[in-house]
PDB file of C-alpha atoms in Angstrom:
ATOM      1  CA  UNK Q 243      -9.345  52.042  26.875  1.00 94.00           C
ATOM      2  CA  UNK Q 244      -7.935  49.658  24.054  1.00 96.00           C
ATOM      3  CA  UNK Q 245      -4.566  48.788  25.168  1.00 96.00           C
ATOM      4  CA  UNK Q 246      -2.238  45.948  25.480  1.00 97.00           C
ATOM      5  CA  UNK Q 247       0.106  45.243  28.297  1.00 97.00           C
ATOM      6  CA  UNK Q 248       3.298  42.794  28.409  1.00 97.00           C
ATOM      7  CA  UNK Q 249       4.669  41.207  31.663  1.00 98.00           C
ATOM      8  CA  UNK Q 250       7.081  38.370  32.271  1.00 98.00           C
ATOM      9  CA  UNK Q 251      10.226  39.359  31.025  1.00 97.00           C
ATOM     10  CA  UNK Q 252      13.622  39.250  32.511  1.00 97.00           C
ATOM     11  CA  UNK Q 253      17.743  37.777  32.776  1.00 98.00           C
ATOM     12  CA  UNK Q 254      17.494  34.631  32.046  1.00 97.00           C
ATOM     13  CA  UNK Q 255      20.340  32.092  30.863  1.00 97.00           C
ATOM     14  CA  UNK Q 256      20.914  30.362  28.073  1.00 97.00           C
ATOM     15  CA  UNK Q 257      18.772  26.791  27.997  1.00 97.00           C
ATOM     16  CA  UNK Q 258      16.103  28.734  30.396  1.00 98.00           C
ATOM     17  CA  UNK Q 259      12.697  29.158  30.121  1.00 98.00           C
ATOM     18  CA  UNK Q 260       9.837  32.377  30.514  1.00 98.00           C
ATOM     19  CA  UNK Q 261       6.650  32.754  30.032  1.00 98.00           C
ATOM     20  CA  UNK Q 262       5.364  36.458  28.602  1.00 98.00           C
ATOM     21  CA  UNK Q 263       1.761  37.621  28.989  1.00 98.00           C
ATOM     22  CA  UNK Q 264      -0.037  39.756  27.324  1.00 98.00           C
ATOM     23  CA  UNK Q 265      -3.274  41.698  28.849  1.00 98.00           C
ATOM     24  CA  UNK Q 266      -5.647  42.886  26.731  1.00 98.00           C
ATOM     25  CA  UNK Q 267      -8.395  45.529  27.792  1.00 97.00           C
ATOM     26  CA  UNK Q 268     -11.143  47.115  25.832  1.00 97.00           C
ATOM     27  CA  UNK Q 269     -11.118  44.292  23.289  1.00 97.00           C
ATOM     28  CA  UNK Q 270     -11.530  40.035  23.136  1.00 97.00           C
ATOM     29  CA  UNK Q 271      -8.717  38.533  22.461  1.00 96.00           C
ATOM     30  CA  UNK Q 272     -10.405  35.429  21.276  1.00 95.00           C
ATOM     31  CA  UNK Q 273     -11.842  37.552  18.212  1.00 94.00           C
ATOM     32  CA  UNK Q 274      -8.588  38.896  16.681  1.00 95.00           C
ATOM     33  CA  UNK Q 275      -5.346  37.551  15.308  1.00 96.00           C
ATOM     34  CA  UNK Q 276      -2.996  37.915  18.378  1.00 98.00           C
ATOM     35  CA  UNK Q 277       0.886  37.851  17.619  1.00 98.00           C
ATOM     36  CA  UNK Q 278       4.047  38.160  19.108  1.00 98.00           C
ATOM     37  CA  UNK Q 279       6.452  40.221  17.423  1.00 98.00           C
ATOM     38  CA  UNK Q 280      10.284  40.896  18.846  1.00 98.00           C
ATOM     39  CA  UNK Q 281      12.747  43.140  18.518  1.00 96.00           C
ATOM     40  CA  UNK Q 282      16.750  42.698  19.119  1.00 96.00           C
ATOM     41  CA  UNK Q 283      18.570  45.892  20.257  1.00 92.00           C
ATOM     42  CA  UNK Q 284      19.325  48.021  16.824  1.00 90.00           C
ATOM     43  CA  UNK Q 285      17.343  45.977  14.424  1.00 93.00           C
ATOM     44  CA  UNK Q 286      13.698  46.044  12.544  1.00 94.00           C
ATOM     45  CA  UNK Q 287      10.639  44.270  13.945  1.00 96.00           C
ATOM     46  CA  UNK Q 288      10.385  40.492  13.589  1.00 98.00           C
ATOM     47  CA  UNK Q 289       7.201  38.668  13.771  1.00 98.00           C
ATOM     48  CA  UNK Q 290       7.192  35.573  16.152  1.00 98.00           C
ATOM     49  CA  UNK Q 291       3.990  33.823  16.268  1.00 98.00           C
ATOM     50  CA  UNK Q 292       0.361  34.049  15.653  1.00 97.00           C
ATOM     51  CA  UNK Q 293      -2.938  32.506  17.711  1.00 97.00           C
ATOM     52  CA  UNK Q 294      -6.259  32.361  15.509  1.00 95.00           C
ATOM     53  CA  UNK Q 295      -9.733  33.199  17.304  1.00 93.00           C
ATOM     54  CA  UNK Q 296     -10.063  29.446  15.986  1.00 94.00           C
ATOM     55  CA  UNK Q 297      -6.802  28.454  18.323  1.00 95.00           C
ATOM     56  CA  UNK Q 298      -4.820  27.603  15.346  1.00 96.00           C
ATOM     57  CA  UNK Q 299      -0.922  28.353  15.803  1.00 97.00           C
ATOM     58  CA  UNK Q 300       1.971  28.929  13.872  1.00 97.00           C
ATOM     59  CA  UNK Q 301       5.512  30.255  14.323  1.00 97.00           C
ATOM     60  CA  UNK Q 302       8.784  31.949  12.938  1.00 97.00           C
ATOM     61  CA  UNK Q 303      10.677  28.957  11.950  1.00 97.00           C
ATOM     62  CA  UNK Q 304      13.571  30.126  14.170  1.00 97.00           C
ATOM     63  CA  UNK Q 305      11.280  29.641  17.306  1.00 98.00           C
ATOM     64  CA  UNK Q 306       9.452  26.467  16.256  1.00 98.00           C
ATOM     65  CA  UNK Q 307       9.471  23.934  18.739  1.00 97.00           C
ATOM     66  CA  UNK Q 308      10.308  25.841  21.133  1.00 98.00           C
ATOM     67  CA  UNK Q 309       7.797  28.867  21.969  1.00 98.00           C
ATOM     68  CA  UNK Q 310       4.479  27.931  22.356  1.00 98.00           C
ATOM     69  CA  UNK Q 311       1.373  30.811  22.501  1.00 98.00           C
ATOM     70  CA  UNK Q 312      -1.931  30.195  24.350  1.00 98.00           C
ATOM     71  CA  UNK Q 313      -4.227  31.993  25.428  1.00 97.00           C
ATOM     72  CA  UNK Q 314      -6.941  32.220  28.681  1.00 97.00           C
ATOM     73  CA  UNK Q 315     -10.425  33.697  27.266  1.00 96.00           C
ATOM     74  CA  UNK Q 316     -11.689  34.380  30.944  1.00 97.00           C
ATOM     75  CA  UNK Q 317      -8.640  36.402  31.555  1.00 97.00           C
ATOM     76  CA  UNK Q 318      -7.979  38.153  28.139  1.00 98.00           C
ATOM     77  CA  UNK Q 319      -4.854  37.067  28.157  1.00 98.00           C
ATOM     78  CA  UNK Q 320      -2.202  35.780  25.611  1.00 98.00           C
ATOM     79  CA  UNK Q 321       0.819  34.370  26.378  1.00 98.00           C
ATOM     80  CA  UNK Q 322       3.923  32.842  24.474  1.00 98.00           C
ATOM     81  CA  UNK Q 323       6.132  30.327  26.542  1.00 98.00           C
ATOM     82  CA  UNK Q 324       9.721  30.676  25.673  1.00 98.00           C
ATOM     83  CA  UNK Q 325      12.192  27.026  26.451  1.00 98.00           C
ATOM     84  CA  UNK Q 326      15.584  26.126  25.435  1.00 98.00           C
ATOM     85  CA  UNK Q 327      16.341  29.903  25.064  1.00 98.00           C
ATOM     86  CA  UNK Q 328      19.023  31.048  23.138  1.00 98.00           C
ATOM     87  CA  UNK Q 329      21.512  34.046  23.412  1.00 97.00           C
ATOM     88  CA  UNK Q 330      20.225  35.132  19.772  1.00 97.00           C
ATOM     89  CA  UNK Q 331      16.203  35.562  21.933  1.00 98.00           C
ATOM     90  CA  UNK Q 332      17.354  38.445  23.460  1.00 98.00           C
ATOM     91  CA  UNK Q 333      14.696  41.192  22.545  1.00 98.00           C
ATOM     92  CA  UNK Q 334      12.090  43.160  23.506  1.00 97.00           C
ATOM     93  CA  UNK Q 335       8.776  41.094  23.031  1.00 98.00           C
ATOM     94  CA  UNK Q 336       5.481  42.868  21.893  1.00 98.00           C
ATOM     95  CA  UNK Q 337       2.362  41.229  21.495  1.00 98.00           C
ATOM     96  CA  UNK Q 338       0.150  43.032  18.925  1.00 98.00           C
ATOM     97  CA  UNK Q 339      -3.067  42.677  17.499  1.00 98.00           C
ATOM     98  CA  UNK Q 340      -3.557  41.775  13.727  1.00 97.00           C
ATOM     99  CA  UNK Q 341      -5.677  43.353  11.610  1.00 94.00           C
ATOM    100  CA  UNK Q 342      -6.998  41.399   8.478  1.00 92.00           C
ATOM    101  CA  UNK Q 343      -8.866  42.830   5.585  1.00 86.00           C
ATOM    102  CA  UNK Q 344     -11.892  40.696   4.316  1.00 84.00           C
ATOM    103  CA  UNK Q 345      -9.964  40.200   0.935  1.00 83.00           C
ATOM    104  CA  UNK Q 346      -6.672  39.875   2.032  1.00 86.00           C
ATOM    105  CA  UNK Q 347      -4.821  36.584   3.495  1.00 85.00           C
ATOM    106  CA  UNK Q 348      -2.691  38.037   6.241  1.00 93.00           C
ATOM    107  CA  UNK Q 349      -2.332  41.009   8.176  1.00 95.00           C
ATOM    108  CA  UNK Q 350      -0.929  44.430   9.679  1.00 97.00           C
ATOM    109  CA  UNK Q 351      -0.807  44.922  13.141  1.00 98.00           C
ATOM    110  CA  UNK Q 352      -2.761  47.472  14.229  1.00 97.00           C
ATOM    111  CA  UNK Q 353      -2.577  48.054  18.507  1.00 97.00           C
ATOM    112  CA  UNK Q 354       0.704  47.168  20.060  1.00 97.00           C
ATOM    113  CA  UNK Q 355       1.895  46.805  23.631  1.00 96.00           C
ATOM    114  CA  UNK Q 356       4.685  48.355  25.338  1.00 95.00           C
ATOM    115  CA  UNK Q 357       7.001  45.586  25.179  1.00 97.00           C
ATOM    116  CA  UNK Q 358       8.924  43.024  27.599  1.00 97.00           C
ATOM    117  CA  UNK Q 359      12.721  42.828  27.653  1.00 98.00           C
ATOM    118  CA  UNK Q 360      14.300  39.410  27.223  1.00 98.00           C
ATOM    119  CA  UNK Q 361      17.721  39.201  28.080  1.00 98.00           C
ATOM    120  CA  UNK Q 362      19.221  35.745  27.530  1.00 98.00           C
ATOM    121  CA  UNK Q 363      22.759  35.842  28.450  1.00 97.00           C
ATOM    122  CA  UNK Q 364      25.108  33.341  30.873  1.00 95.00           C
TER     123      UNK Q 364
ATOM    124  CA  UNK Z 244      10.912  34.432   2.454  1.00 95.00           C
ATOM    125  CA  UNK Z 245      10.329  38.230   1.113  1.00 97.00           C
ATOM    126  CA  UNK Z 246      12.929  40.641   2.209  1.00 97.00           C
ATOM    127  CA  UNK Z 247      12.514  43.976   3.238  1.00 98.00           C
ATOM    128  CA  UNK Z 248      15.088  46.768   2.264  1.00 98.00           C
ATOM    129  CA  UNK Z 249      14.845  50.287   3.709  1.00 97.00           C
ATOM    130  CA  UNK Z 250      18.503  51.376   2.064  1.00 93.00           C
ATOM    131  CA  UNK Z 251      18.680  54.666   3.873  1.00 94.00           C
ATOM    132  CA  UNK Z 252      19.150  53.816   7.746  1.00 95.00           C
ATOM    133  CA  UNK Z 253      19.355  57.409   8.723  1.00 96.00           C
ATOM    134  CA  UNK Z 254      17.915  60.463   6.563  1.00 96.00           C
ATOM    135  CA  UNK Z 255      19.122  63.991   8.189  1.00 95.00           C
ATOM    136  CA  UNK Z 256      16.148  66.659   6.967  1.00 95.00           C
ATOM    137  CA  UNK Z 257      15.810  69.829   8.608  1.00 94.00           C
ATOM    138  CA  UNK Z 258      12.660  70.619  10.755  1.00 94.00           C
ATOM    139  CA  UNK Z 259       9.596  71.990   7.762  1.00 95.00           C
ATOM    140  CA  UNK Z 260      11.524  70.140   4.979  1.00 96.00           C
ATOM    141  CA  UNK Z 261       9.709  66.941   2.963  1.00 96.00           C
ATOM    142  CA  UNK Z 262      11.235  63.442   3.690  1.00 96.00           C
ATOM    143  CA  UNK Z 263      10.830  61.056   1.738  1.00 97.00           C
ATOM    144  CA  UNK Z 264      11.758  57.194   2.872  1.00 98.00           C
ATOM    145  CA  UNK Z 265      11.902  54.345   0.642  1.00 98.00           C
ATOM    146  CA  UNK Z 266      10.846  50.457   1.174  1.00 98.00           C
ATOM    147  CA  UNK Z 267      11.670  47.631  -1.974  1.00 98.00           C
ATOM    148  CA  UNK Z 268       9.870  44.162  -1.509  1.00 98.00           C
ATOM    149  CA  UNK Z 269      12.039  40.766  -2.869  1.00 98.00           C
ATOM    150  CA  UNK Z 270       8.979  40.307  -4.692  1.00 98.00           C
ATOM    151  CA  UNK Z 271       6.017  41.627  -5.317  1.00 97.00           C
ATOM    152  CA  UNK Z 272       3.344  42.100  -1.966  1.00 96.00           C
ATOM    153  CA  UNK Z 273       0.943  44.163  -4.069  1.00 96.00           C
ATOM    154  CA  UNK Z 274      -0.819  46.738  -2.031  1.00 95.00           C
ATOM    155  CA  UNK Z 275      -0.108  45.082   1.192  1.00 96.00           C
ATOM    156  CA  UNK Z 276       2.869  46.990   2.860  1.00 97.00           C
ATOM    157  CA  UNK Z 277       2.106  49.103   5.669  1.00 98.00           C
ATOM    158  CA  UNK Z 278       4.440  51.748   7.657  1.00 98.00           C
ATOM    159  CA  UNK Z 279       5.264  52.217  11.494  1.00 98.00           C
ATOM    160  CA  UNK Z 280       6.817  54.875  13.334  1.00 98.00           C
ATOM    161  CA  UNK Z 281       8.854  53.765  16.273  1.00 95.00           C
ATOM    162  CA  UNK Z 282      10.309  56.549  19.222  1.00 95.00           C
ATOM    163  CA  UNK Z 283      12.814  55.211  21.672  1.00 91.00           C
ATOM    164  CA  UNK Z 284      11.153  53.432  24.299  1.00 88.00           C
ATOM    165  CA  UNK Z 285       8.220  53.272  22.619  1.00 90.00           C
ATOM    166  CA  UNK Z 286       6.418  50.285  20.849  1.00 89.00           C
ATOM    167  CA  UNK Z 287       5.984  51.264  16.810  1.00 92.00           C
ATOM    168  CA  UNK Z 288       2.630  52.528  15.828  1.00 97.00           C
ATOM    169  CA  UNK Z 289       0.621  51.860  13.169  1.00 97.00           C
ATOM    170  CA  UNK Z 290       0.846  54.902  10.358  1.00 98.00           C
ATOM    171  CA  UNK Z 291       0.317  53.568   6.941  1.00 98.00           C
ATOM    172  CA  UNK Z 292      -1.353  50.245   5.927  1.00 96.00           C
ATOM    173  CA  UNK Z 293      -2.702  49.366   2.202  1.00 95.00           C
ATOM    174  CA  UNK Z 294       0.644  51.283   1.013  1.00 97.00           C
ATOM    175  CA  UNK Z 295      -1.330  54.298   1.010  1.00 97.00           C
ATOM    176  CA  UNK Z 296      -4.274  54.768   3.524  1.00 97.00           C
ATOM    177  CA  UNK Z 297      -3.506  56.880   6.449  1.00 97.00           C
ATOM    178  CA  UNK Z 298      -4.402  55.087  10.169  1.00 97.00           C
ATOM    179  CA  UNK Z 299      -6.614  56.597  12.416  1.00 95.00           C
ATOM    180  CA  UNK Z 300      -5.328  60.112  13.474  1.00 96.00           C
ATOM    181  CA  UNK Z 301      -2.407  60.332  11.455  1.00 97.00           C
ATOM    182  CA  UNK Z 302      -1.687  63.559  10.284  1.00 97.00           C
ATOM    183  CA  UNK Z 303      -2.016  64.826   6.082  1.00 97.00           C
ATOM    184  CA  UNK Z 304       1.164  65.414   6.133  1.00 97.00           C
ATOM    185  CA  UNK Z 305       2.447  61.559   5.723  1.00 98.00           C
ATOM    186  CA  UNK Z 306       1.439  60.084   2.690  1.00 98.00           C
ATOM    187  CA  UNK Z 307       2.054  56.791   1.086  1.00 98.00           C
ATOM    188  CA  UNK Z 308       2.550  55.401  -2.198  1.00 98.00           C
ATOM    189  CA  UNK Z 309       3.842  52.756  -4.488  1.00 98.00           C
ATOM    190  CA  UNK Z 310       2.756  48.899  -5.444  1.00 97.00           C
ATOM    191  CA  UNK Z 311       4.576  45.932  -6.357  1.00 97.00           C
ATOM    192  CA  UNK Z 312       8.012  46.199  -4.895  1.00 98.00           C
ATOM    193  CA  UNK Z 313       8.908  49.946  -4.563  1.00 98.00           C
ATOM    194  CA  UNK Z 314       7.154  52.202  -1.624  1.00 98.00           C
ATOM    195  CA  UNK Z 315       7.473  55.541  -0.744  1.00 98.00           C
ATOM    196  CA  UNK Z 316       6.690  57.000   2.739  1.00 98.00           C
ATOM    197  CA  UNK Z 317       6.628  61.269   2.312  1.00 98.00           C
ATOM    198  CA  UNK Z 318       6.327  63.613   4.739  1.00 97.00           C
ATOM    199  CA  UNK Z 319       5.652  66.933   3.354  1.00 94.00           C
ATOM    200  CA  UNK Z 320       6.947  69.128   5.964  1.00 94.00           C
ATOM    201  CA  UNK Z 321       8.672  67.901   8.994  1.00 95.00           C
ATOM    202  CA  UNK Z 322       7.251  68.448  12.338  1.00 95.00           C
ATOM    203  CA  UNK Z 323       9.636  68.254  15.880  1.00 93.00           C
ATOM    204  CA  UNK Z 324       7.382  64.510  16.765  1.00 95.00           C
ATOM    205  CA  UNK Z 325       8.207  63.130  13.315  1.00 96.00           C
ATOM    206  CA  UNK Z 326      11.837  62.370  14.316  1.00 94.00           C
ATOM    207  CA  UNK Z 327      11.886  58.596  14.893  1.00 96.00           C
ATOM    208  CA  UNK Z 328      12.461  55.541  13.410  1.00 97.00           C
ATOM    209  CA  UNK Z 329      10.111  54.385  10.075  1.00 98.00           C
ATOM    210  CA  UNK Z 330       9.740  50.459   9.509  1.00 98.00           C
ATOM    211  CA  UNK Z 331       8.090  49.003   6.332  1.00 98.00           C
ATOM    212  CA  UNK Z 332       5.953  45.896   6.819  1.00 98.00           C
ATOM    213  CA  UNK Z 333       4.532  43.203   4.013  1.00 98.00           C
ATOM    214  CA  UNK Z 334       1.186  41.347   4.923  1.00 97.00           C
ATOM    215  CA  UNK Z 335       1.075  40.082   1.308  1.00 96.00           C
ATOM    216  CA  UNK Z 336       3.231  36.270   1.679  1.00 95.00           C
ATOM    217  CA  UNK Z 337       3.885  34.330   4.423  1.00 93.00           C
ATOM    218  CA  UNK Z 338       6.233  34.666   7.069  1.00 95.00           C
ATOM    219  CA  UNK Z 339       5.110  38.646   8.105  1.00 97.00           C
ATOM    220  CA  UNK Z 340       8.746  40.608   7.396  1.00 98.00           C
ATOM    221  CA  UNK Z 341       9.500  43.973   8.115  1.00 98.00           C
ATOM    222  CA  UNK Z 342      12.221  46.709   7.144  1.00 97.00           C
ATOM    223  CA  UNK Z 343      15.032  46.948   9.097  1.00 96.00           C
ATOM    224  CA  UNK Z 344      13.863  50.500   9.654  1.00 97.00           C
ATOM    225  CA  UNK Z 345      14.756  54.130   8.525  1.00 98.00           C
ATOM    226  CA  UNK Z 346      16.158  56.594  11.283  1.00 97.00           C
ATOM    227  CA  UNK Z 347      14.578  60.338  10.557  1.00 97.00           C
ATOM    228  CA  UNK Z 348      17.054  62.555  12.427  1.00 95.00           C
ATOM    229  CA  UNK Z 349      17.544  66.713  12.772  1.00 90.00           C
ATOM    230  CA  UNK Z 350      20.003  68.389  10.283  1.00 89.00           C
TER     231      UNK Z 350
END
């Protein structure tokens, strides 16, 4: 079965750190566009970060420098290491994959996982 | 960055009635806008991509339209699963932005 599955979430206070993974099963990871995408309590989607099959990375400017997403080929596994959290972090974290059309420069996600809470309060 | 607007956050339509849902882009992302539906709980789903091509196993009954910056999600005759939450997604400029989502409840 395609699926994706978050882990990792949790309480964690404000200035902590988490690291989310993301376990992918009936596809590579390493062949796709693999994001994170969030989502605070009440509001739309918002797209977090993106790993390349090529390894290149980028990020939501309000997460740069601090989240970092990597990946481990022999597990199928993404993951997006979260430091110097803020309150404003809190959100459920999905990892989903990207789908990009030959002519086209970006991409809609097409398989999404259930989601990991992050709760970043003192 | 392009901004999303869904202006309707909740549409009331009674159960075999059409719904219609609207999206407007900033600026223009062509073609590229694509449509999730989102239960509580749940993580969204994929329904509409290309602003008009149905994903895999979504019903007739949702149908997309529109280019430029105005979209148009319709359903054509509500069914009890189709209450849920409807988000509006550009691929066409950089960052990714979505809606911030259009509530489909019971009248």
């Amino acid at each position: 079965e395609v699926q994706l599955v978050e882990s990792g979430g949790g309480l964690i206070q404000p200035g902590g750190s988490l690291r989310l993974s993301c376990a992918a099963s009936g596809f590579s990871i390493s062949s796709n566009y693999m994001n994170w995408v969030r989502q605070a309590p009440g509001k739309g989607p918002q797209w977090v970060s993106v790993l390349y099959s090529n390894g290149e990375t980028y990020y939501a400017d309000s997460v740069k420098g601090r989240f970092t997403i990597s990946r481990d080929n022999s597990k199928n596994t993404m993951y997006l290491q979260l430091n110097s959290l803020r309150v404003d972090d809190t959100a459920v974290y999905y990892c989903a994959r990207g789908y990009r059309a030959v002519a086209e420069a970006y991409w809609y996600f097409d398989l999404w996982g259930r989601g990991t809470l992050v709760t970043v309060s003192s | 960055e392009i901004v999303m607007t869904q202006s309707l956050a909740t549409l009331s339509v009674s159960p075999g009635e059409r719904a219609t849902l609207s999206c407007r882009a900033s600026q223009t992302v062509r073609s590229n806008l694509a449509w999730y539906q989102q239960k509580p709980g749940q993580a969204p789903r994929l329904f509409i991509y290309g602003a008009s091509t149905r994903a895999t196993g979504i019903p007739a009954r949702f149908s997309g339209s529109g280019s430029g910056t105005e979209f148009t999600l319709t359903i054509s005759s509500l069914q009890s699963e189709d209450f849920a939450v409807y988000y509006c997604q550009q691929y066409n400029n950089w960052p990714l932005t979505f809606g911030g989502g259009t509530k489909v409840e019971i009248k």
